[in-house]
Tab-separated table of C-alpha atoms in Angstrom:
chain	number	residue	atom	x	y	z
A	1	MET	CA	6.500	34.509	-4.029
A	2	GLU	CA	6.040	33.406	-0.437
A	3	ARG	CA	8.759	31.340	1.426
A	4	PHE	CA	9.307	29.413	4.214
A	5	ILE	CA	12.181	30.535	6.930
A	6	VAL	CA	12.994	27.318	8.712
A	7	ARG	CA	15.432	27.468	11.968
A	8	GLY	CA	16.767	24.405	13.174
A	9	THR	CA	15.298	23.651	16.822
A	10	GLY	CA	16.660	20.289	17.766
A	11	GLU	CA	14.176	18.075	19.175
A	12	LEU	CA	10.236	18.559	18.520
A	13	LYS	CA	8.077	17.330	20.708
A	14	GLY	CA	4.014	17.466	21.277
A	15	SER	CA	0.930	16.054	19.429
A	16	VAL	CA	-0.501	16.085	16.123
A	17	ARG	CA	-3.796	15.430	14.375
A	18	VAL	CA	-3.463	14.370	10.909
A	19	SER	CA	-6.038	15.628	8.438
A	20	GLY	CA	-7.856	14.174	5.819
A	21	SER	CA	-6.401	12.237	3.068
A	22	LYS	CA	-5.855	14.614	0.031
A	23	ASN	CA	-5.465	11.544	-2.241
A	24	ALA	CA	-9.053	10.427	-0.888
A	25	ALA	CA	-10.874	13.536	-1.089
A	26	LEU	CA	-9.918	14.589	-4.571
A	27	PRO	CA	-11.756	11.406	-6.063
A	28	ILE	CA	-14.713	11.448	-3.727
A	29	LEU	CA	-15.268	14.892	-4.768
A	30	CYS	CA	-15.331	13.903	-8.397
A	31	ALA	CA	-17.583	11.183	-7.744
A	32	THR	CA	-20.086	13.735	-6.502
A	33	ILE	CA	-20.841	14.262	-9.680
A	34	LEU	CA	-22.692	10.762	-10.300
A	35	CYS	CA	-25.194	11.645	-7.783
A	36	GLY	CA	-28.547	14.251	-8.184
A	37	GLU	CA	-28.942	14.155	-4.434
A	38	GLU	CA	-27.259	16.408	-1.918
A	39	ILE	CA	-23.852	15.088	-0.260
A	40	VAL	CA	-22.199	15.913	2.883
A	41	LEU	CA	-18.287	15.007	3.121
A	42	GLU	CA	-16.653	15.625	6.634
A	43	ASP	CA	-12.593	15.827	7.147
A	44	VAL	CA	-12.005	17.769	3.597
A	45	PRO	CA	-8.683	18.927	3.863
A	46	GLU	CA	-8.166	22.701	3.506
A	47	LEU	CA	-5.630	22.691	0.446
A	48	LYS	CA	-4.952	24.497	-2.601
A	49	ASP	CA	-5.916	21.007	-4.343
A	50	VAL	CA	-9.387	20.779	-3.193
A	51	GLU	CA	-10.063	24.538	-3.709
A	52	ILE	CA	-9.273	24.101	-7.299
A	53	LEU	CA	-11.149	20.692	-7.947
A	54	CYS	CA	-14.325	22.163	-6.364
A	55	ASP	CA	-13.907	25.440	-9.075
A	56	VAL	CA	-13.849	22.483	-11.544
A	57	LEU	CA	-17.195	20.871	-10.286
A	58	ARG	CA	-18.753	24.594	-9.790
A	59	GLY	CA	-17.557	25.283	-13.526
A	60	LEU	CA	-19.718	21.814	-14.219
A	61	GLY	CA	-23.065	23.474	-12.586
A	62	VAL	CA	-22.168	21.811	-9.329
A	63	LYS	CA	-23.417	23.370	-6.316
A	64	VAL	CA	-20.716	23.552	-3.772
A	65	GLU	CA	-20.672	24.725	-0.415
A	66	HIS	CA	-17.844	25.216	1.968
A	67	LYS	CA	-20.052	25.171	5.180
A	68	ASP	CA	-17.600	24.989	7.953
A	69	LYS	CA	-13.911	23.943	8.243
A	70	ASN	CA	-13.321	20.653	6.788
A	71	LEU	CA	-17.157	20.566	6.131
A	72	TYR	CA	-18.666	20.672	2.473
A	73	VAL	CA	-22.424	19.707	1.189
A	74	ILE	CA	-22.581	19.297	-2.108
A	75	ASN	CA	-25.294	18.802	-4.832
A	76	ALA	CA	-24.940	17.870	-8.676
A	77	GLU	CA	-28.440	18.055	-9.659
A	78	ASN	CA	-27.842	20.420	-12.456
A	79	ILE	CA	-25.008	19.618	-14.417
A	80	THR	CA	-25.040	22.677	-17.126
A	81	ASN	CA	-21.571	21.686	-18.867
A	82	THR	CA	-19.627	18.615	-19.540
A	83	VAL	CA	-16.429	20.247	-20.849
A	84	THR	CA	-13.162	21.228	-18.296
A	85	GLY	CA	-10.933	23.828	-19.931
A	86	GLU	CA	-7.386	23.787	-19.707
A	87	GLU	CA	-6.865	26.514	-17.072
A	88	LEU	CA	-8.289	24.472	-14.266
A	89	MET	CA	-7.116	20.730	-15.373
A	90	SER	CA	-3.148	22.092	-16.186
A	91	LYS	CA	-2.894	22.845	-12.203
A	92	MET	CA	-3.905	19.613	-10.672
A	93	ARG	CA	-3.614	16.152	-12.307
A	94	ALA	CA	-6.589	14.781	-10.154
A	95	SER	CA	-9.084	16.965	-11.952
A	96	PHE	CA	-9.153	14.424	-14.905
A	97	CYS	CA	-11.101	11.976	-12.416
A	98	VAL	CA	-13.840	13.945	-13.668
A	99	MET	CA	-14.402	12.421	-16.602
A	100	GLY	CA	-15.446	8.618	-15.451
A	101	PRO	CA	-18.367	10.564	-13.500
A	102	LEU	CA	-19.061	12.717	-16.318
A	103	LEU	CA	-19.030	9.866	-19.330
A	104	SER	CA	-21.392	7.415	-16.328
A	105	ARG	CA	-24.005	10.188	-15.779
A	106	MET	CA	-23.956	12.196	-18.946
A	107	GLY	CA	-22.824	10.062	-21.644
A	108	HIS	CA	-20.262	12.680	-23.047
A	109	THR	CA	-17.226	14.721	-21.444
A	110	GLY	CA	-14.391	16.811	-22.668
A	111	ASN	CA	-11.132	17.159	-20.307
A	112	ALA	CA	-8.067	19.013	-21.120
A	113	LEU	CA	-4.781	17.029	-20.642
A	114	PRO	CA	-4.296	17.052	-16.663
A	115	GLY	CA	-1.211	18.884	-15.087
A	116	GLY	CA	-0.079	18.887	-11.562
A	117	CYS	CA	3.773	18.069	-9.995
A	118	ALA	CA	6.593	17.397	-12.660
A	119	ILE	CA	7.691	14.071	-10.922
A	120	GLY	CA	7.934	12.239	-14.103
A	121	THR	CA	5.309	10.809	-16.670
A	122	ARG	CA	1.784	9.740	-15.620
A	123	PRO	CA	-0.027	8.777	-18.402
A	124	ILE	CA	-3.745	8.702	-19.202
A	125	ASP	CA	-4.098	5.519	-21.694
A	126	LEU	CA	-4.902	3.257	-19.014
A	127	HIS	CA	-8.312	5.652	-18.069
A	128	ILE	CA	-8.836	5.392	-21.980
A	129	LYS	CA	-8.288	2.018	-22.141
A	130	GLY	CA	-10.774	1.489	-19.407
A	131	PHE	CA	-13.457	3.924	-20.866
A	132	LYS	CA	-12.880	1.976	-24.519
A	133	ALA	CA	-13.619	-1.280	-22.690
A	134	LEU	CA	-16.748	-0.198	-21.313
A	135	GLY	CA	-18.050	1.257	-24.863
A	136	ALA	CA	-17.045	4.715	-25.189
A	137	GLU	CA	-15.748	6.397	-27.826
A	138	VAL	CA	-12.243	8.192	-27.087
A	139	SER	CA	-10.674	10.889	-28.949
A	140	ILE	CA	-7.690	13.276	-28.353
A	141	SER	CA	-7.113	16.511	-30.082
A	142	LYS	CA	-5.656	19.944	-29.560
A	143	GLY	CA	-4.694	18.918	-25.965
A	144	MET	CA	-8.318	17.594	-25.156
A	145	VAL	CA	-9.456	14.224	-24.468
A	146	ASN	CA	-13.455	13.835	-25.692
A	147	ALA	CA	-15.261	10.377	-24.993
A	148	SER	CA	-18.725	9.612	-25.608
A	149	ALA	CA	-21.194	6.510	-25.290
A	150	GLU	CA	-24.722	6.302	-25.694
A	151	LYS	CA	-24.922	3.727	-23.130
A	152	LEU	CA	-21.609	2.301	-20.954
A	153	ILE	CA	-21.593	-1.605	-20.838
A	154	GLY	CA	-19.489	-3.762	-18.228
A	155	ASP	CA	-16.737	-5.564	-19.124
A	156	ASP	CA	-13.510	-7.140	-18.102
A	157	ILE	CA	-10.749	-4.874	-17.678
A	158	TYR	CA	-6.746	-5.668	-16.773
A	159	LEU	CA	-4.690	-2.830	-15.987
A	160	ASP	CA	-1.041	-3.158	-17.396
A	161	PHE	CA	0.273	-1.353	-14.320
A	162	PRO	CA	-2.016	-0.898	-11.029
A	163	SER	CA	-2.837	2.677	-11.699
A	164	VAL	CA	-4.482	4.344	-8.588
A	165	GLY	CA	-6.089	7.178	-10.751
A	166	ALA	CA	-7.429	4.676	-13.460
A	167	THR	CA	-8.685	2.332	-10.697
A	168	GLN	CA	-10.412	5.188	-9.380
A	169	ASN	CA	-12.034	6.784	-13.086
A	170	ILE	CA	-12.901	3.492	-14.188
A	171	MET	CA	-14.955	2.344	-10.955
A	172	MET	CA	-16.455	5.707	-11.253
A	173	ALA	CA	-17.624	5.296	-14.972
A	174	ALA	CA	-18.600	1.535	-14.083
A	175	VAL	CA	-21.016	2.302	-11.316
A	176	LEU	CA	-23.840	3.102	-13.748
A	177	ALA	CA	-22.811	1.324	-16.240
A	178	GLU	CA	-25.071	-1.644	-17.848
A	179	GLY	CA	-24.186	-5.033	-16.237
A	180	GLU	CA	-20.895	-6.478	-14.457
A	181	THR	CA	-17.075	-4.636	-14.744
A	182	THR	CA	-14.289	-6.544	-13.435
A	183	ILE	CA	-11.101	-4.204	-13.110
A	184	GLU	CA	-8.122	-6.800	-12.663
A	185	ASN	CA	-4.613	-5.913	-11.306
A	186	ALA	CA	-6.642	-2.901	-9.673
A	187	ALA	CA	-4.496	-0.448	-7.007
A	188	MET	CA	-5.156	-1.411	-3.678
A	189	GLU	CA	-4.167	1.439	-1.855
A	190	PRO	CA	-6.625	2.747	0.688
A	191	GLU	CA	-7.926	5.790	-0.910
A	192	VAL	CA	-9.010	3.441	-3.558
A	193	VAL	CA	-11.075	1.385	-0.660
A	194	ASP	CA	-12.564	4.934	0.904
A	195	LEU	CA	-13.632	5.795	-2.794
A	196	SER	CA	-15.505	2.103	-2.994
A	197	ASN	CA	-16.965	2.853	0.377
A	198	PHE	CA	-18.310	6.475	-0.661
A	199	LEU	CA	-19.810	4.852	-3.745
A	200	ASN	CA	-21.552	1.992	-1.998
A	201	LYS	CA	-23.114	4.654	0.701
A	202	MET	CA	-24.757	5.966	-2.317
A	203	GLY	CA	-25.738	2.693	-3.412
A	204	ALA	CA	-23.536	1.547	-5.864
A	205	GLU	CA	-22.552	-2.121	-5.617
A	206	VAL	CA	-18.489	-2.509	-5.399
A	207	ARG	CA	-16.709	-5.344	-3.888
A	208	GLY	CA	-12.970	-6.369	-3.787
A	209	ALA	CA	-11.632	-2.858	-3.644
A	210	GLY	CA	-8.142	-3.300	-1.372
A	211	THR	CA	-7.630	-6.249	-3.273
A	212	SER	CA	-6.271	-6.531	-6.815
A	213	THR	CA	-9.756	-7.458	-8.384
A	214	ILE	CA	-12.581	-5.225	-8.152
A	215	LYS	CA	-16.156	-5.976	-9.285
A	216	ILE	CA	-18.760	-3.327	-9.842
A	217	ARG	CA	-22.424	-4.257	-10.878
A	218	GLY	CA	-24.264	-1.309	-12.476
A	219	VAL	CA	-27.084	0.499	-10.671
A	220	LYS	CA	-29.929	2.556	-12.419
A	221	LYS	CA	-29.358	5.246	-9.581
A	222	LEU	CA	-27.530	6.751	-6.582
A	223	HIS	CA	-28.408	8.809	-4.039
A	224	GLY	CA	-27.221	11.218	-1.471
A	225	CYS	CA	-25.036	10.386	1.514
A	226	ARG	CA	-22.686	11.494	4.338
A	227	HIS	CA	-19.096	10.559	4.490
A	228	GLN	CA	-16.164	11.175	6.252
A	229	ILE	CA	-12.696	11.086	4.512
A	230	ILE	CA	-10.121	8.767	5.684
A	231	PRO	CA	-6.649	10.251	7.392
A	232	ASP	CA	-3.976	10.800	5.380
A	233	ARG	CA	-1.327	8.293	5.440
A	234	ILE	CA	1.556	10.490	4.008
A	235	GLU	CA	0.865	13.359	6.235
A	236	ALA	CA	1.006	10.963	9.115
A	237	GLY	CA	4.046	9.507	7.633
A	238	THR	CA	5.986	12.809	7.212
A	239	PHE	CA	5.292	13.789	10.946
A	240	MET	CA	7.111	9.892	11.910
A	241	ILE	CA	10.251	10.842	9.581
A	242	LEU	CA	10.044	14.247	11.231
A	243	ALA	CA	10.457	12.729	14.826
A	244	ALA	CA	13.011	10.772	13.867
A	245	ALA	CA	15.166	12.886	12.230
A	246	THR	CA	15.016	15.595	15.069
A	247	GLY	CA	15.515	13.280	17.800
A	248	GLY	CA	12.066	14.481	19.035
A	249	ASP	CA	8.949	12.542	20.768
A	250	ILE	CA	5.613	12.974	18.750
A	251	ILE	CA	2.210	11.793	19.507
A	252	ILE	CA	0.213	11.525	15.822
A	253	GLU	CA	-3.468	11.387	16.384
A	254	ASN	CA	-6.074	10.246	13.820
A	255	VAL	CA	-4.176	7.428	11.941
A	256	ILE	CA	-5.645	4.554	10.493
A	257	THR	CA	-2.290	2.359	11.607
A	258	SER	CA	-2.654	-0.466	9.153
A	259	HIS	CA	-2.078	1.919	6.536
A	260	MET	CA	1.354	2.712	7.653
A	261	ARG	CA	2.850	-0.726	8.143
A	262	PRO	CA	5.486	0.001	5.461
A	263	VAL	CA	6.716	3.302	7.020
A	264	ILE	CA	6.284	1.789	10.631
A	265	ALA	CA	8.430	-1.216	9.826
A	266	LYS	CA	11.320	1.095	8.345
A	267	LEU	CA	11.565	2.901	10.751
A	268	LYS	CA	11.708	0.427	13.439
A	269	GLU	CA	14.755	-1.106	11.281
A	270	CYS	CA	16.200	2.603	11.884
A	271	GLY	CA	16.239	1.963	15.219
A	272	VAL	CA	13.201	4.446	15.849
A	273	ASN	CA	10.805	3.488	18.906
A	274	ILE	CA	7.324	3.405	17.801
A	275	SER	CA	4.190	2.617	19.806
A	276	GLU	CA	0.698	2.347	18.720
A	277	ASN	CA	-2.850	2.923	20.559
A	278	GLY	CA	-5.775	2.892	18.688
A	279	ASP	CA	-6.045	5.462	16.234
A	280	THR	CA	-2.506	7.066	17.875
A	281	ILE	CA	1.288	6.376	16.911
A	282	ASN	CA	4.045	7.704	19.256
A	283	VAL	CA	7.114	8.085	17.708
A	284	SER	CA	10.078	9.111	19.699
A	285	HIS	CA	14.024	8.991	18.550
A	286	HIS	CA	17.451	10.006	20.180
A	287	GLY	CA	20.636	10.580	18.284
A	288	ARG	CA	21.195	9.629	14.492
A	289	VAL	CA	19.130	6.829	13.193
A	290	LYS	CA	20.721	3.559	11.028
A	291	SER	CA	20.940	3.776	7.538
A	292	PHE	CA	18.549	1.967	5.640
A	293	ASP	CA	17.544	0.644	2.213
A	294	ILE	CA	13.701	1.630	0.547
A	295	LYS	CA	12.413	0.820	-2.549
A	296	THR	CA	8.854	2.459	-3.415
A	297	LEU	CA	6.261	0.097	-4.576
A	298	PRO	CA	2.359	-0.065	-5.193
A	299	TYR	CA	0.245	-0.514	-1.920
A	300	PRO	CA	1.093	-2.296	0.187
A	301	GLY	CA	4.763	-1.222	-0.594
A	302	MET	CA	6.632	1.806	0.413
A	303	PRO	CA	4.769	4.919	-1.147
A	304	THR	CA	6.140	6.860	-3.491
A	305	ASP	CA	4.589	9.887	-1.879
A	306	MET	CA	7.287	8.858	1.131
A	307	GLN	CA	10.138	8.829	-0.942
A	308	ALA	CA	11.624	12.345	-0.416
A	309	GLN	CA	11.139	12.268	3.345
A	310	PHE	CA	12.969	9.015	4.055
A	311	MET	CA	15.701	10.516	1.579
A	312	ALA	CA	15.713	13.564	4.010
A	313	LEU	CA	16.175	10.901	6.715
A	314	ALA	CA	19.059	9.278	4.988
A	315	THR	CA	20.945	12.188	4.626
A	316	ILE	CA	21.615	12.260	8.287
A	317	ALA	CA	21.711	8.266	9.000
A	318	GLU	CA	24.621	6.358	10.291
A	319	GLY	CA	26.147	4.529	7.082
A	320	THR	CA	25.072	4.055	3.487
A	321	SER	CA	21.453	4.245	2.242
A	322	VAL	CA	19.931	3.031	-1.191
A	323	VAL	CA	17.002	4.563	-2.101
A	324	ILE	CA	15.192	2.695	-5.282
A	325	GLU	CA	12.387	4.520	-7.151
A	326	THR	CA	10.171	2.583	-9.039
A	327	VAL	CA	6.948	4.305	-9.650
A	328	PHE	CA	7.970	7.617	-11.016
A	329	GLU	CA	11.203	8.406	-13.458
A	330	ASN	CA	11.679	11.879	-12.519
A	331	ARG	CA	11.258	12.016	-8.973
A	332	PHE	CA	15.205	12.329	-7.530
A	333	MET	CA	14.980	16.231	-8.121
A	334	HIS	CA	15.084	17.233	-4.556
A	335	ALA	CA	18.339	15.032	-4.189
A	336	ASP	CA	19.979	18.315	-5.635
A	337	GLU	CA	18.165	20.382	-2.846
A	338	PHE	CA	19.646	18.190	-0.207
A	339	LYS	CA	23.123	18.409	-1.887
A	340	ARG	CA	22.895	22.120	-1.332
A	341	MET	CA	22.688	21.677	2.404
A	342	GLY	CA	25.470	19.594	2.489
A	343	ALA	CA	23.851	15.880	1.440
A	344	ASN	CA	26.320	13.494	0.125
A	345	ILE	CA	24.031	11.790	-2.740
A	346	ASN	CA	24.904	9.797	-6.156
A	347	ILE	CA	22.093	9.087	-8.477
A	348	ASP	CA	21.819	6.136	-10.856
A	349	GLY	CA	19.075	5.856	-12.975
A	350	ARG	CA	16.337	5.185	-10.523
A	351	THR	CA	18.559	4.372	-7.952
A	352	ALA	CA	20.345	6.885	-5.125
A	353	ILE	CA	23.220	6.274	-2.875
A	354	VAL	CA	22.959	8.389	0.299
A	355	GLN	CA	26.088	8.300	2.454
A	356	GLY	CA	24.727	9.936	5.905
A	357	VAL	CA	26.384	13.231	6.658
A	358	GLU	CA	26.733	13.944	10.817
A	359	LYS	CA	25.123	17.313	10.146
A	360	LEU	CA	23.648	19.109	7.077
A	361	ARG	CA	23.894	22.989	6.632
A	362	ALA	CA	21.166	25.722	6.343
A	363	ALA	CA	21.025	26.864	2.429
A	364	LYS	CA	18.480	28.314	0.169
A	365	VAL	CA	16.510	25.658	-1.423
A	366	LYS	CA	13.358	25.609	-3.503
A	367	ALA	CA	10.451	22.647	-3.047
A	368	THR	CA	10.384	21.235	-6.591
A	369	ASP	CA	7.196	19.286	-5.904
A	370	LEU	CA	4.694	18.671	-2.969
A	371	ARG	CA	6.790	15.827	-1.025
A	372	CYS	CA	10.217	17.230	-1.554
A	373	GLY	CA	8.963	20.635	0.202
A	374	ALA	CA	7.769	18.732	3.055
A	375	ALA	CA	11.088	16.940	3.169
A	376	LEU	CA	12.670	19.983	2.928
A	377	ILE	CA	11.252	21.264	5.793
A	378	ILE	CA	12.291	17.985	7.721
A	379	ALA	CA	16.285	18.425	6.530
A	380	ALA	CA	16.019	21.970	7.821
A	381	LEU	CA	14.387	21.724	11.027
A	382	THR	CA	17.745	18.931	11.556
A	383	VAL	CA	20.419	22.030	11.101
A	384	LYS	CA	21.497	25.311	13.046
A	385	GLY	CA	21.197	28.529	11.065
A	386	GLU	CA	18.417	29.777	8.668
A	387	THR	CA	17.128	27.482	5.901
A	388	GLU	CA	14.952	29.613	3.340
A	389	ILE	CA	12.700	27.146	1.118
A	390	GLY	CA	10.936	29.006	-1.815
A	391	ASP	CA	8.338	27.331	-4.264
A	392	VAL	CA	6.027	26.811	-0.808
A	393	TYR	CA	3.046	26.720	-3.166
A	394	HIS	CA	3.683	23.141	-3.847
A	395	ILE	CA	3.867	22.775	-0.183
A	396	ASP	CA	0.317	24.011	0.647
A	397	ARG	CA	-1.112	21.631	-2.171
A	398	GLY	CA	-0.510	19.031	0.175
A	399	TYR	CA	-0.671	19.567	3.674
A	400	GLU	CA	-3.182	21.560	5.623
A	401	ASP	CA	-2.301	24.410	8.190
A	402	VAL	CA	1.443	23.324	7.754
A	403	ILE	CA	2.871	26.034	9.565
A	404	GLU	CA	0.721	26.003	12.602
A	405	LYS	CA	1.031	22.216	12.685
A	406	PHE	CA	4.878	22.466	12.757
A	407	ARG	CA	5.124	25.329	15.274
A	408	ALA	CA	2.907	23.431	17.612
A	409	LEU	CA	6.021	20.753	17.881
A	410	GLY	CA	8.111	23.534	18.521
A	411	ALA	CA	9.533	24.097	15.239
A	412	ASP	CA	10.720	27.625	14.532
A	413	ILE	CA	9.106	28.291	10.920
A	414	GLU	CA	7.475	31.186	9.489
A	415	ARG	CA	5.892	31.912	6.037
A	416	VAL	CA	7.324	35.445	4.451
A	417	MET	CA	7.055	37.013	1.125
């Protein structure tokens, strides 16, 4: 098993370019199924999750060419299979988003129940509710979700929770449906907007993405296009917290600053210096940050994917911080890893009370999920000594060139077997 060895180096300085968004790229890759013409995608991050999803697409008969770093050419003209098995689907939850496009274009699909990070229950009932509303027959048997429809017909769909995955899957199912579909209480995340922009480039008629009401007027056919994936706001936030935690001075490039408002506001509240210039953010800080309270919420609230990184910062903040997780019920597993490093954390249900300590200590820890792994790197870079992080395959799922990017800022980090 590969591990990261991290040695605290104090202040980190330099510049780093944010990669394309994993959470935007994955559904857009799925959406290429909707079109039988060539599609060119730029700024696709080089990640294990992308690799897995490309294997899923190839298994369906989609031609996927990795032309250059971050550049993919995809052609789904010849779909030869509409069933995705357990082996690939169990590795990544986002692979379930092939269901909407397959149902929309081919009229039938079978997908094994999805997997991914063990951060809590992420039910597929909202996806199924949407498919049924569009006229599909859906059944679950022996771990497979099967759906079919002679014709999908637009309808009004209200989501009980603004699920990003369900919003995206229903959008993709509706673009070739007959008539108009309205999704109410839709997710408003930037990744939903990026998918909408991509679909519209292919000739779809999607309006309202980025608001709680999305309207989709079905079209007969979609065409090829070229699209650049938006920057990864979670990666940008991770490096912002890194600068605050290590007392560093980091310039973060390729950022859509409007996507970063919750993170920027909270770090400023902690006393961190932040300046914006176009698509660049400069973050600097010296000494300990002030304690803070955060509560994760759907966009435009604080992202749940930033909760672990903020908890890493809270462990060394001056005073007591409160972290409330409202999105996933099992997303405090990193707390035990921080405790191994000397953190003072008490968990009560979905609330974590973090009493900041002056310094953490080096320890042997493991990445329990993707964002936990990034948070542990941040924590490890603030302490003297050598911290060993295990299960780093989680980190590779969501951060492109992670070792190289941290090293470019002065971090002492290496990958070992």
